[in-house]
Coordinates of C-alpha atoms in Angstrom, one line a residue:
M1 CA -25.5 32.4 41.8
A2 CA -24.1 30.2 44.5
H3 CA -22.2 27.1 43.4
R4 CA -23.4 23.9 45.0
S5 CA -20.6 22.0 46.7
E6 CA -19.8 18.5 45.4
F7 CA -18.6 17.1 48.7
Y8 CA -17.4 18.0 52.1
L9 CA -14.6 16.6 54.3
Y10 CA -14.4 15.8 57.9
K11 CA -12.0 14.0 60.3
R12 CA -13.0 10.9 62.2
R13 CA -10.9 10.2 65.3
K14 CA -10.1 6.6 66.1
K15 CA -7.9 5.0 68.8
K16 CA -4.5 5.8 67.5
S17 CA -5.0 8.6 65.0
S18 CA -7.6 10.6 63.0
Y19 CA -8.6 9.9 59.4
W20 CA -10.2 12.0 56.6
Y21 CA -13.6 11.0 55.3
V22 CA -15.6 12.5 52.5
C23 CA -19.4 12.8 52.0
Y24 CA -20.4 13.4 48.3
L25 CA -23.6 15.2 47.4
D26 CA -25.9 13.8 44.7
R27 CA -25.5 16.0 41.6
D28 CA -29.3 16.1 40.9
T29 CA -30.9 16.2 44.4
G30 CA -28.1 17.5 46.6
K31 CA -28.7 14.6 49.0
Q32 CA -25.8 13.6 51.0
G33 CA -24.3 10.1 50.5
N34 CA -22.6 7.8 52.9
A35 CA -19.2 8.8 54.2
K36 CA -16.2 7.3 52.3
S37 CA -12.7 6.9 53.6
I38 CA -10.1 9.0 51.8
D39 CA -7.5 6.3 52.3
V40 CA -9.8 3.7 50.7
L41 CA -10.5 6.0 47.7
K42 CA -6.7 6.6 47.4
E43 CA -6.1 2.8 47.2
R44 CA -8.9 2.3 44.6
L45 CA -7.4 5.0 42.5
G46 CA -4.1 3.1 42.4
L47 CA -2.3 5.7 44.6
W48 CA -1.8 3.5 47.6
D49 CA 1.6 3.9 49.3
F50 CA 0.7 2.5 52.8
K51 CA 0.7 6.1 54.2
S52 CA -2.5 7.5 55.6
V53 CA -3.6 11.0 54.3
K54 CA -2.9 13.6 57.0
R55 CA -3.3 16.9 55.2
R56 CA -6.6 18.4 54.2
D57 CA -5.4 19.7 50.8
E58 CA -4.2 16.2 49.8
A59 CA -7.6 14.8 50.9
V60 CA -9.4 17.3 48.7
I61 CA -7.3 16.3 45.7
I62 CA -8.0 12.6 46.2
A63 CA -11.8 13.2 46.7
K64 CA -11.9 15.3 43.5
K65 CA -9.9 12.6 41.5
A66 CA -12.3 9.9 42.7
L67 CA -15.3 12.0 41.6
D68 CA -13.8 12.8 38.2
S69 CA -12.8 9.2 37.6
G70 CA -16.4 8.0 37.9
L71 CA -15.5 6.0 41.0
V72 CA -18.2 7.6 43.2
F73 CA -21.4 7.7 41.2
Q74 CA -20.9 4.9 38.6
D75 CA -23.9 2.6 38.3
R76 CA -22.5 -0.6 39.8
V77 CA -25.9 -2.0 40.6
N78 CA -27.0 -2.5 37.0
I79 CA -23.9 -3.6 35.2
L80 CA -24.4 -7.1 33.8
F81 CA -21.4 -9.4 34.2
A82 CA -21.6 -10.7 30.6
D83 CA -22.0 -7.2 29.1
Y84 CA -19.0 -5.9 31.2
C85 CA -16.8 -8.8 29.9
L86 CA -17.8 -8.3 26.3
D87 CA -17.2 -4.5 26.5
F88 CA -13.9 -5.3 28.2
W89 CA -12.7 -7.2 25.1
N90 CA -14.1 -4.7 22.6
Y91 CA -10.8 -3.7 20.9
D92 CA -12.1 -0.3 19.7
K93 CA -13.8 0.8 22.9
S94 CA -12.1 -1.0 25.8
E95 CA -10.4 1.4 28.2
Y96 CA -8.3 -1.5 29.5
I97 CA -6.9 -2.4 26.1
K98 CA -6.2 1.3 25.4
L99 CA -4.3 1.6 28.7
R100 CA -2.3 -1.6 28.2
N101 CA -1.3 -0.7 24.6
T102 CA -0.4 2.8 25.7
V103 CA 1.9 1.6 28.5
K104 CA 3.3 -1.2 26.3
P105 CA 2.4 -0.9 22.6
G106 CA 1.2 -4.1 21.0
S107 CA 0.4 -5.8 24.3
I108 CA -3.1 -6.8 23.2
G109 CA -3.8 -7.2 19.5
R110 CA -7.2 -7.1 17.8
E111 CA -7.2 -10.8 17.1
Y112 CA -6.5 -11.7 20.7
A113 CA -9.4 -9.4 21.8
L114 CA -11.7 -11.0 19.2
N115 CA -10.8 -14.5 20.3
M116 CA -11.6 -13.6 23.9
G117 CA -15.0 -12.2 22.9
F118 CA -15.6 -15.4 20.9
F119 CA -14.8 -17.5 24.0
L120 CA -17.3 -15.5 26.1
R121 CA -20.1 -15.9 23.5
K122 CA -19.6 -19.5 22.7
H123 CA -18.4 -21.1 25.9
V124 CA -18.9 -18.8 29.0
I125 CA -22.2 -17.0 28.8
R126 CA -24.4 -20.1 28.5
Y127 CA -23.2 -21.3 31.9
L128 CA -24.0 -18.1 33.7
P129 CA -27.3 -17.3 35.4
E130 CA -29.4 -15.0 33.3
G131 CA -29.2 -11.4 34.4
L132 CA -26.1 -12.0 36.6
K133 CA -24.9 -8.6 37.8
L134 CA -21.1 -7.8 38.0
Q135 CA -21.3 -7.1 41.7
N136 CA -23.2 -10.4 42.4
V137 CA -20.6 -12.7 40.8
Q138 CA -19.5 -15.4 43.1
T139 CA -16.7 -18.0 42.9
R140 CA -19.4 -20.7 42.4
H141 CA -20.6 -19.1 39.2
L142 CA -17.0 -19.2 37.8
D143 CA -16.4 -22.7 38.9
A144 CA -19.7 -23.7 37.2
V145 CA -18.4 -22.4 33.8
I146 CA -15.2 -24.5 34.0
T147 CA -17.0 -27.6 35.4
G148 CA -19.7 -27.3 32.6
L149 CA -17.1 -27.0 29.9
S150 CA -15.0 -29.9 31.3
R151 CA -18.2 -32.0 31.2
D152 CA -19.8 -31.0 27.9
A153 CA -17.0 -29.9 25.6
N154 CA -13.9 -31.8 24.4
L155 CA -11.4 -29.0 25.1
A156 CA -7.7 -29.2 25.9
S157 CA -6.7 -27.9 29.3
G158 CA -4.8 -25.1 27.6
T159 CA -7.9 -24.0 25.8
L160 CA -9.8 -24.0 29.2
Q161 CA -7.2 -21.8 30.6
L162 CA -7.6 -19.3 27.8
I163 CA -11.4 -19.4 28.2
S164 CA -11.0 -18.6 31.9
L165 CA -8.9 -15.6 31.1
S166 CA -11.8 -14.2 29.1
F167 CA -13.6 -13.5 32.4
T168 CA -10.9 -13.6 35.1
L169 CA -9.0 -10.7 33.6
P170 CA -12.1 -8.4 33.4
L171 CA -12.8 -9.3 37.0
K172 CA -9.3 -8.4 38.1
E173 CA -9.6 -5.0 36.4
A174 CA -13.1 -4.5 37.9
F175 CA -11.6 -5.0 41.3
R176 CA -8.6 -2.7 40.6
C177 CA -11.0 0.0 39.5
G178 CA -13.3 -0.4 42.5
L179 CA -16.3 -1.7 40.6
I180 CA -16.3 -4.7 42.9
Y181 CA -14.9 -5.0 46.4
A182 CA -13.6 -8.5 46.2
N183 CA -12.4 -10.6 43.2
P184 CA -14.3 -14.0 43.2
A185 CA -11.7 -15.3 40.6
D186 CA -9.0 -15.3 43.3
R187 CA -10.7 -18.4 44.9
M188 CA -11.5 -20.2 41.6
M189 CA -10.6 -23.9 41.2
K190 CA -7.3 -24.1 39.4
I191 CA -7.0 -25.6 35.9
V192 CA -4.1 -28.0 35.6
R193 CA -2.6 -28.3 32.1
T194 CA -2.6 -31.9 30.9
E195 CA -2.7 -31.4 27.1
K196 CA -0.9 -33.6 24.7
S197 CA 2.6 -32.4 23.9
R198 CA 3.4 -31.2 20.4
G199 CA 5.0 -33.9 18.1
F200 CA 8.2 -33.4 16.1
F201 CA 9.9 -35.1 13.2
S202 CA 13.0 -37.3 13.6
A203 CA 16.1 -36.6 11.7
E204 CA 15.2 -39.4 9.2
E205 CA 11.7 -37.9 8.7
C206 CA 13.2 -34.5 8.1
S207 CA 15.4 -36.0 5.5
R208 CA 12.4 -37.6 3.8
I209 CA 10.5 -34.2 3.8
L210 CA 13.5 -32.4 2.2
S211 CA 14.1 -35.3 -0.2
Y212 CA 10.5 -35.1 -1.4
L213 CA 10.7 -31.3 -1.9
S214 CA 13.9 -31.8 -3.9
K215 CA 12.6 -34.6 -6.2
H216 CA 9.2 -32.9 -6.9
R217 CA 10.4 -29.4 -7.0
L218 CA 9.1 -28.7 -10.5
E219 CA 5.6 -30.1 -9.6
I220 CA 5.2 -28.0 -6.4
F221 CA 3.9 -24.4 -6.4
P222 CA 7.1 -22.5 -5.5
S223 CA 5.7 -20.6 -2.5
Y224 CA 4.6 -23.9 -0.8
Y225 CA 8.1 -25.3 -1.5
Y226 CA 9.9 -22.4 0.1
A227 CA 7.6 -22.1 3.0
V228 CA 8.2 -25.7 4.2
L229 CA 11.9 -25.3 3.5
L230 CA 12.2 -22.2 5.6
A231 CA 10.2 -23.7 8.5
L232 CA 12.4 -26.8 8.7
C233 CA 15.7 -25.1 8.0
T234 CA 15.3 -21.9 10.1
G235 CA 12.6 -22.7 12.7
M236 CA 10.4 -19.8 11.6
R237 CA 6.7 -19.9 12.5
S238 CA 4.0 -20.1 9.8
G239 CA 2.8 -16.5 10.3
E240 CA 6.4 -15.2 10.2
I241 CA 7.2 -17.0 6.9
R242 CA 3.9 -15.8 5.3
A243 CA 4.6 -12.2 6.4
L244 CA 8.2 -12.2 5.1
N245 CA 9.2 -9.4 2.8
M246 CA 12.3 -8.9 0.8
A247 CA 13.1 -5.8 2.9
D248 CA 13.6 -8.2 5.8
I249 CA 16.4 -10.0 4.0
Q250 CA 19.7 -8.2 4.4
P251 CA 23.4 -8.8 3.9
S252 CA 25.4 -10.1 6.9
K253 CA 29.1 -9.6 7.7
F254 CA 29.8 -13.2 6.6
D255 CA 30.6 -14.0 3.0
G256 CA 28.0 -16.1 1.2
L257 CA 25.3 -15.6 3.9
Y258 CA 22.3 -13.3 4.2
K259 CA 20.3 -12.4 7.3
I260 CA 16.6 -12.7 7.6
I261 CA 15.3 -10.2 10.1
I262 CA 12.2 -11.8 11.7
R263 CA 10.1 -8.9 12.8
H264 CA 6.6 -9.5 11.5
S265 CA 3.8 -12.1 11.5
I266 CA 0.4 -12.3 9.9
S267 CA -3.0 -13.4 11.2
P268 CA -6.5 -13.3 9.7
Y269 CA -7.9 -10.4 11.8
S270 CA -4.9 -8.4 12.7
G271 CA -3.1 -8.6 9.4
I272 CA 0.6 -7.8 9.6
K273 CA 1.7 -7.5 13.2
G274 CA 4.7 -8.0 15.4
T275 CA 6.1 -11.4 16.3
K276 CA 4.8 -13.5 19.1
G277 CA 7.7 -12.6 21.3
K278 CA 7.2 -8.8 20.5
Y279 CA 10.8 -8.4 19.5
E280 CA 13.0 -8.9 16.4
R281 CA 15.3 -11.8 15.9
A282 CA 17.3 -13.1 12.9
V283 CA 18.6 -16.3 11.1
L284 CA 21.2 -16.7 8.4
I285 CA 20.6 -18.3 5.0
P286 CA 22.9 -19.1 2.1
E287 CA 23.2 -16.4 -0.7
S288 CA 21.8 -19.0 -3.2
M289 CA 18.6 -19.2 -1.1
K290 CA 18.3 -15.4 -0.9
K291 CA 18.4 -15.2 -4.7
E292 CA 15.7 -17.9 -5.1
L293 CA 13.5 -16.1 -2.6
E294 CA 14.0 -12.9 -4.4
E295 CA 12.9 -14.5 -7.7
N296 CA 9.8 -15.9 -6.0
A297 CA 8.8 -12.6 -4.4
D298 CA 5.9 -10.6 -6.0
A299 CA 5.9 -6.9 -7.1
N300 CA 5.2 -5.9 -3.5
G301 CA 8.1 -7.8 -2.1
I302 CA 6.0 -10.5 -0.5
V303 CA 8.5 -13.5 -0.4
I304 CA 5.8 -16.2 -0.1
P305 CA 2.8 -15.0 -2.2
S306 CA -0.3 -17.1 -2.7
K307 CA -1.4 -18.5 -6.0
W308 CA -4.0 -15.8 -6.2
G309 CA -1.7 -12.9 -5.2
G310 CA -1.2 -11.3 -1.8
Y311 CA -0.3 -13.2 1.4
M312 CA -0.8 -16.9 1.7
S313 CA -3.3 -18.2 4.2
S314 CA -2.5 -20.5 7.0
P315 CA -5.0 -23.3 6.1
T316 CA -3.7 -23.3 2.5
L317 CA -0.1 -23.9 3.6
R318 CA -1.2 -26.4 6.3
N319 CA -3.2 -28.5 3.8
F320 CA -0.3 -28.7 1.4
F321 CA 2.1 -29.8 4.2
Y322 CA -0.3 -32.6 5.2
E323 CA -0.2 -33.8 1.6
I324 CA 3.6 -34.0 1.8
L325 CA 3.3 -36.1 5.0
D326 CA 0.9 -38.5 3.3
K327 CA 3.4 -38.8 0.4
I328 CA 6.3 -39.7 2.7
G329 CA 4.3 -42.3 4.7
I330 CA 2.8 -40.3 7.6
D331 CA -1.0 -40.7 7.3
E332 CA -3.7 -38.8 9.0
K333 CA -4.0 -41.3 11.9
E334 CA -0.3 -41.2 12.7
R335 CA -0.3 -37.4 12.3
N336 CA -3.1 -37.1 14.9
D337 CA -1.7 -39.7 17.2
R338 CA 1.7 -38.0 17.3
N339 CA 0.1 -34.5 17.2
L340 CA 2.2 -33.5 14.1
T341 CA 1.4 -30.1 12.5
F342 CA 3.2 -27.5 10.4
H343 CA 4.4 -26.0 13.7
S344 CA 6.1 -29.4 14.4
L345 CA 8.8 -28.3 11.9
R346 CA 9.8 -25.6 14.4
H347 CA 10.0 -28.2 17.2
S348 CA 12.1 -30.4 14.9
F349 CA 14.6 -27.6 14.2
S350 CA 15.0 -27.0 17.9
T351 CA 15.6 -30.7 18.6
L352 CA 18.0 -31.1 15.8
G353 CA 19.9 -28.1 17.0
R354 CA 20.2 -29.5 20.5
D355 CA 21.4 -32.8 19.1
D356 CA 23.9 -31.0 16.9
Q357 CA 25.5 -29.4 20.0
I358 CA 24.1 -25.9 19.4
S359 CA 23.8 -24.2 22.8
Q360 CA 20.4 -23.6 24.4
E361 CA 21.1 -19.9 24.5
D362 CA 21.7 -19.7 20.8
R363 CA 18.7 -21.8 19.9
M364 CA 16.4 -19.7 22.1
L365 CA 17.7 -16.5 20.5
V366 CA 17.2 -17.8 17.0
L367 CA 13.8 -19.3 17.7
G368 CA 12.6 -16.3 19.7
H369 CA 12.2 -18.0 23.1
K370 CA 13.0 -15.7 25.9
S371 CA 12.9 -16.6 29.6
K372 CA 13.6 -13.9 32.2
E373 CA 17.2 -15.1 32.7
V374 CA 17.9 -15.2 29.0
N375 CA 16.4 -11.9 28.5
D376 CA 18.6 -10.3 31.2
R377 CA 21.8 -11.8 29.6
Y378 CA 20.9 -11.4 25.9
T379 CA 19.1 -8.3 24.9
H380 CA 20.4 -8.4 21.3
I381 CA 21.5 -11.4 19.3
S382 CA 25.1 -11.1 18.0
E383 CA 25.9 -12.2 14.4
D384 CA 28.5 -14.5 15.9
A385 CA 25.7 -16.5 17.5
L386 CA 23.8 -16.5 14.2
Y387 CA 26.9 -17.8 12.5
R388 CA 27.1 -20.7 14.9
V389 CA 23.5 -21.6 14.3
S390 CA 23.9 -21.2 10.5
G391 CA 26.0 -24.5 10.5
L392 CA 22.8 -26.4 11.0
T393 CA 20.9 -24.4 8.4
D394 CA 23.7 -25.1 5.9
K395 CA 23.6 -28.8 6.7
L396 CA 19.8 -29.0 6.1
F397 CA 19.9 -27.0 2.9
S398 CA 22.7 -29.3 1.6
I399 CA 20.4 -32.3 1.7
F400 CA 18.5 -31.2 -1.4
E401 CA 21.1 -28.9 -2.9
N402 CA 24.0 -31.3 -3.0
G403 CA 22.4 -34.7 -2.3
A404 CA 24.1 -34.9 1.0
S405 CA 22.9 -37.4 3.7
A406 CA 20.7 -36.4 6.6
P407 CA 22.2 -34.6 9.6
S408 CA 23.9 -37.0 11.9
V409 CA 21.8 -36.4 15.0
A410 CA 20.4 -38.9 17.4
E411 CA 16.8 -39.9 17.0
D412 CA 15.0 -39.2 20.2
K413 CA 11.2 -38.9 20.0
T414 CA 10.9 -37.7 23.6
A415 CA 13.3 -34.8 23.4
A416 CA 11.3 -32.0 21.7
L417 CA 11.7 -28.7 23.4
P418 CA 8.6 -26.7 24.3
V419 CA 8.1 -23.8 21.8

């Protein structure tokens, strides 16, 4: 039985040269489709190298790859834009997420994908025309989403940028894969970030927080006590503190000091995952603190367990911290006006470190901030750098351990570093 051909090739001569074209045959009817440029198919397959295909055998390979990839007969006409975006962020089914996480493991987490799907359902789809097809999306449709949200919702500009990613990234991938022939997001109105900067605590306020912890230690649930202490004295994030395990606390080469390896974080949907920066870092703590954390850990090694067992939740820790702020004279109105949160303890550590003459490079390494320049120069943090930073940690711990005065750093409420 004769085998029906899937396509045939021919050359089309133009002014300066000749180029290969392919005509595909419909698999059901055998009807010939429109001619397609082999060079264009090569580009859409991601094989573009600015060289035109000259040999027939190379043209055959590209034509076959385009057919097998679904680039030729995929149903572009009936793909709804909203459905395409929602499928794009489906963590278990998305080919894009699988590809990203294969090339760079951990690039896109389950929680991030869930948040993007949430943004689409809550904020984006209601501003799109009903039945809008992927191939019919225009820049005006995308601008209408941002304009509508700016008008109707009280959202920070940073949140608007995240929401726009929920549909601009799918469009970028659709263009790369040849589902659309132009990306309307390229001409979108730009969103300028104007959100309020994160607040931080002055040296005197940090002293009041530590003093309150010390005076009321017996009244405070131990995990709350140690969580706030670690955030202020080491600059660790809430998720990193709550994910901390005794296996992450190891001896250092310095007498009397132990090293916390910060390599995990925790979130509601993803559970235990890598840190925000996707790499490990470390801080040093006194041996006395290591022993206290060891005593507080549960049978599974969770250093900051909740009252009910297992990992502590973020809202639980946040609400306790706000209670402390009320006790030391920072009420809800001031907290909101200054944009003070649990994460502000991390900003405060960075600011105190700068004022205590700790170099920016050392602070960035300990806090997990990595620009391209710093990344090139410092791939791994040395324990000598940790030792320099540990001077600040010792000074902060001494406030409640020995009744020492607050760190002698200048109070500058405009100097918080971005984290």
